[in-house]
PDB file of C-alpha atoms in Angstrom:
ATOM      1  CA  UNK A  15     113.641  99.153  84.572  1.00 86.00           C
ATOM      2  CA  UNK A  16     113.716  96.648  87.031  1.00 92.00           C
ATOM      3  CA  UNK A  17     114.253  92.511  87.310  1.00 95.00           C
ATOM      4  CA  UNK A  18     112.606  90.174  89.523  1.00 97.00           C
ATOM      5  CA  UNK A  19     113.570  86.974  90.450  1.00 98.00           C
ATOM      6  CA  UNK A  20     111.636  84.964  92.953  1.00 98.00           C
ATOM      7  CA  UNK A  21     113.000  82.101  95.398  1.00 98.00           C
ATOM      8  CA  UNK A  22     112.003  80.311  98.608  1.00 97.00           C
ATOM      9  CA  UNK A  23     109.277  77.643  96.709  1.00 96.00           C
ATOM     10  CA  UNK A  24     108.426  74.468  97.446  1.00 97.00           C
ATOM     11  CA  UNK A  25     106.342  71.343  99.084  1.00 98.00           C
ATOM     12  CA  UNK A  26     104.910  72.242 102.165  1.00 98.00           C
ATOM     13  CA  UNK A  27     102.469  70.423 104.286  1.00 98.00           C
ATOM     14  CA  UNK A  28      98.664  71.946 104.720  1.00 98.00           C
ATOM     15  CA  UNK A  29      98.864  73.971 108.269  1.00 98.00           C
ATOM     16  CA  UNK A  30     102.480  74.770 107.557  1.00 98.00           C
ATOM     17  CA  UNK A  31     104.678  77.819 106.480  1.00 98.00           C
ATOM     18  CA  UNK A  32     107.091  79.367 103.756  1.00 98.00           C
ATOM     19  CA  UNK A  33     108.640  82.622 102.917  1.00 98.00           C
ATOM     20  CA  UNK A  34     109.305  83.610  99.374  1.00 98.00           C
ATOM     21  CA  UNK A  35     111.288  86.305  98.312  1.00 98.00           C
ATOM     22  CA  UNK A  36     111.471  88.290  95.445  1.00 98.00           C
ATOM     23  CA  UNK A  37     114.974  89.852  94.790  1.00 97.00           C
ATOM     24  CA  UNK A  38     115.249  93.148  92.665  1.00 96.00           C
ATOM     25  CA  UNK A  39     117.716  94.645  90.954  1.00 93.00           C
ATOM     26  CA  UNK A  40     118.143  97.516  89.052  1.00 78.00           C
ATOM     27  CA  UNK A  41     117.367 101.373  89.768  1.00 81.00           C
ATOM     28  CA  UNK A  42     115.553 103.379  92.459  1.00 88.00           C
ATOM     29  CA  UNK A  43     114.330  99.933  94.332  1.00 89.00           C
ATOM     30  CA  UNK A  44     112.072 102.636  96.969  1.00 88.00           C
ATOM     31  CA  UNK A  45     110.113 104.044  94.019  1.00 89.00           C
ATOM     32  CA  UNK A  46     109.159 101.041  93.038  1.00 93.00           C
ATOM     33  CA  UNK A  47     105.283  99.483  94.176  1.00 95.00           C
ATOM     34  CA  UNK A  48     105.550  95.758  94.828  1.00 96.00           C
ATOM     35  CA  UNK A  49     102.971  93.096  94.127  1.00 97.00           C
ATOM     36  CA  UNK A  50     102.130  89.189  94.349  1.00 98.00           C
ATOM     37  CA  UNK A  51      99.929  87.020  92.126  1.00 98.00           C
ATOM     38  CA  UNK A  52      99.431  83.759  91.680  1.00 98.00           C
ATOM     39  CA  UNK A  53      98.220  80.840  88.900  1.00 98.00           C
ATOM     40  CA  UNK A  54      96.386  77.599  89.808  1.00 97.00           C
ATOM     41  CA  UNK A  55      96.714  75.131  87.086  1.00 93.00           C
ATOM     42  CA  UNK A  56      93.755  75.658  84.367  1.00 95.00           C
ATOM     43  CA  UNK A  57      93.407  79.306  86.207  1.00 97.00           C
ATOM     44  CA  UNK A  58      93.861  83.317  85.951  1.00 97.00           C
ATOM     45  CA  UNK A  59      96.580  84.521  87.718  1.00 97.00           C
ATOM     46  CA  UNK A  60      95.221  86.297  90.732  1.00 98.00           C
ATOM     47  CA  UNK A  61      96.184  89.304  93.428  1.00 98.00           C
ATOM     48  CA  UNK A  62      97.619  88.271  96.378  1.00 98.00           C
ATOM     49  CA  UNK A  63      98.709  90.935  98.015  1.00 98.00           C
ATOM     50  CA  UNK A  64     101.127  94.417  97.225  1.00 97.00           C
ATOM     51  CA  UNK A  65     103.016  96.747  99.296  1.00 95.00           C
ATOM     52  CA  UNK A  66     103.635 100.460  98.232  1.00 94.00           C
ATOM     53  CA  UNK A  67     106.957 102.007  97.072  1.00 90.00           C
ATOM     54  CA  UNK A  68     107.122 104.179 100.731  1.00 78.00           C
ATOM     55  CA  UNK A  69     106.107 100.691 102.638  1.00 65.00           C
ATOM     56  CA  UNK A  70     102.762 102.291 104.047  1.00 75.00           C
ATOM     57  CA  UNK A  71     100.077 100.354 102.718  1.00 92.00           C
ATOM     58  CA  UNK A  72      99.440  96.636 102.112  1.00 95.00           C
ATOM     59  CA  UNK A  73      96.967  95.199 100.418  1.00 96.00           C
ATOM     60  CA  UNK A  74      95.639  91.911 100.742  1.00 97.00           C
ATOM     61  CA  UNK A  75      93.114  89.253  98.757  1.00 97.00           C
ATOM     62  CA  UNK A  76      90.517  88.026 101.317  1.00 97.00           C
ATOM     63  CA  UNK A  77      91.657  85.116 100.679  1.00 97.00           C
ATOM     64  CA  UNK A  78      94.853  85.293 102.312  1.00 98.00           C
ATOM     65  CA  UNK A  79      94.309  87.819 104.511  1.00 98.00           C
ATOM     66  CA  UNK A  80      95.181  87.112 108.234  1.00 97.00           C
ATOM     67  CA  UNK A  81      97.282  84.090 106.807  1.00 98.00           C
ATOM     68  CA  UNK A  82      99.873  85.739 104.238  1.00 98.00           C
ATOM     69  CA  UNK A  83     102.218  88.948 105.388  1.00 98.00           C
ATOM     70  CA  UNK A  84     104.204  90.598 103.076  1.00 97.00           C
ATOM     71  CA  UNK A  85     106.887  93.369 103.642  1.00 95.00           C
ATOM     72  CA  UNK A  86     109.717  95.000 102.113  1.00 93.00           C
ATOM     73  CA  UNK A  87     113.334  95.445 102.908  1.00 92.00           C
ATOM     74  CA  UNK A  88     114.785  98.869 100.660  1.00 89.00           C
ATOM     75  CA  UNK A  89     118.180  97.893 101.831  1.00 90.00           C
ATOM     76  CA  UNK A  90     118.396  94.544 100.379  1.00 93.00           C
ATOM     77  CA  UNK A  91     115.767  95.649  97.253  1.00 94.00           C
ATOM     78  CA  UNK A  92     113.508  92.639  98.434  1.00 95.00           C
ATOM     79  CA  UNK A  93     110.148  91.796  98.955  1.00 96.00           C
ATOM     80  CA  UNK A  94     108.965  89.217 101.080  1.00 98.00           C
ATOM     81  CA  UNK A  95     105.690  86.958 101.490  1.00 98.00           C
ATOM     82  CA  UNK A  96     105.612  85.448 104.555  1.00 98.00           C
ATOM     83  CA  UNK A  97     102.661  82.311 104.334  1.00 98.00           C
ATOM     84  CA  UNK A  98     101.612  80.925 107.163  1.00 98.00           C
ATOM     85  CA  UNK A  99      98.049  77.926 107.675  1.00 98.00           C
ATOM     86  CA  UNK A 100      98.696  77.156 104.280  1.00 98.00           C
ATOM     87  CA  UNK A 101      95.839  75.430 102.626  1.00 98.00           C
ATOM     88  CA  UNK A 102      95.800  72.847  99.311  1.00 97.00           C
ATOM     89  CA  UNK A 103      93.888  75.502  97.447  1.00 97.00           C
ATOM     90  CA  UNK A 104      96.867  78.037  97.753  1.00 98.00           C
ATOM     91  CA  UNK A 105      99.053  75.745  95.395  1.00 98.00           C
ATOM     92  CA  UNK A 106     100.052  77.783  92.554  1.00 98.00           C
ATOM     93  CA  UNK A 107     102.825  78.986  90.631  1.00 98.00           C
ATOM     94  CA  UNK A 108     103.894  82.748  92.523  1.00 98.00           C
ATOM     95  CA  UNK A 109     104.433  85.785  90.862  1.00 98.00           C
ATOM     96  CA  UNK A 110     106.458  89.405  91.628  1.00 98.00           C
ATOM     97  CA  UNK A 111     105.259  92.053  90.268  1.00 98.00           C
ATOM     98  CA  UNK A 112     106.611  95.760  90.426  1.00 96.00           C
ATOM     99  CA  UNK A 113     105.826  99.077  88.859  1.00 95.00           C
ATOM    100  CA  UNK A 114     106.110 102.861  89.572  1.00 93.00           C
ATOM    101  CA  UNK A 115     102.723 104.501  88.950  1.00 92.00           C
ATOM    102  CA  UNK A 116      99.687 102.201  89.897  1.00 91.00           C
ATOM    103  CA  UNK A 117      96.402 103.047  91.671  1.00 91.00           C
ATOM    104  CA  UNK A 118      95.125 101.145  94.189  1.00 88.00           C
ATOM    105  CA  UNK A 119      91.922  99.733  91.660  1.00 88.00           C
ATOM    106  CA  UNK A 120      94.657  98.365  89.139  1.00 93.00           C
ATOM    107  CA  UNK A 121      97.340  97.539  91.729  1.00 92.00           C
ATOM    108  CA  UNK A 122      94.843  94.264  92.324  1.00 94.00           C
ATOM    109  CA  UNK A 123      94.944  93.400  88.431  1.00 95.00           C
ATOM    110  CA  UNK A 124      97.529  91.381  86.438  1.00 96.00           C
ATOM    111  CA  UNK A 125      97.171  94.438  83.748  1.00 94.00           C
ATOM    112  CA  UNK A 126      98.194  97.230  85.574  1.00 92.00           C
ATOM    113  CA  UNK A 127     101.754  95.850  86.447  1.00 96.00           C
ATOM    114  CA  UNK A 128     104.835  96.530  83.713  1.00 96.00           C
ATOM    115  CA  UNK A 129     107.508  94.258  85.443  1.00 96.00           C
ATOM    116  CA  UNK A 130     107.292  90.587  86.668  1.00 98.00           C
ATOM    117  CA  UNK A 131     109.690  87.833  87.805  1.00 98.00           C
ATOM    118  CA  UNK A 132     109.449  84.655  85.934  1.00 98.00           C
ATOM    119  CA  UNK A 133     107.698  82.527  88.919  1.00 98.00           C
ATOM    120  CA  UNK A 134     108.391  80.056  91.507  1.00 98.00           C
ATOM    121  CA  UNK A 135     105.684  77.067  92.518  1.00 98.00           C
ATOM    122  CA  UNK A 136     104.525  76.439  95.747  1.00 98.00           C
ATOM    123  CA  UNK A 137     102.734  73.240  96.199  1.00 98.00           C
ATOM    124  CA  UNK A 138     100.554  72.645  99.167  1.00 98.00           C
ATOM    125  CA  UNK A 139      99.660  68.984  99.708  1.00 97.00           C
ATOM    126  CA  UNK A 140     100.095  65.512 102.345  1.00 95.00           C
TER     127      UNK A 140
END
């Protein structure tokens, strides 16, 4: 089992930048596949972008593709999402998600992850 705990939220300013991070603790951190979602007010959370356990491939929503980065550190058990021309429309609450068996269809849905952090709002706005 594994817990996530997410950090690095906040007010930004549209056309500027944050890094979350998503912290991990327990067991076997490199077999674990690493995800991001997030909720607009009055909608479903939604992919962002994941990262698999041997840090080959990444995965990205068009949405944020070109914009967001993320990457993983095994020696710290981390995960990072690196936003950059952030926009109003990518205010939402942030979500880590982990989990050791996923295929690539349900890596992009809420249900196919077993372990989440609790969430951390970003709010882009003047």
């Amino acid at each position: 089992q594994v817990q996530l705990v997410e950090s690095g939220g906040g007010l930004v300013l549209p056309g500027g930048s944050l890094r979350l991070s998503c912290a991990a603790s327990g067991r076997l951190f490199t077999s674990y596949h690493m995800g991001w979602f997030r909720q607009a007010p009055g909608k479903e959370r939604e992919f962002v972008t994941a990262i698999r356990s041997y840090g080959g491939n990444t995965y990205y929503a068009d949405s944020v593709r070109g914009r967001f980065t993320m990457s993983r550190d095994n020696a710290k058990t981390t995960v990072y999402l690196q936003m950059n021309s952030l926009k109003p429309e990518d205010t939402a609450v942030y979500y880590c998600a982990a989990d050791r068996q996923i295929t690539t269809m349900a890596l992009m849905t809420p249900g196919g992850w077993n372990y989440w952090g609790k969430g951390i709002l970003v709010t882009v706005s003047s």
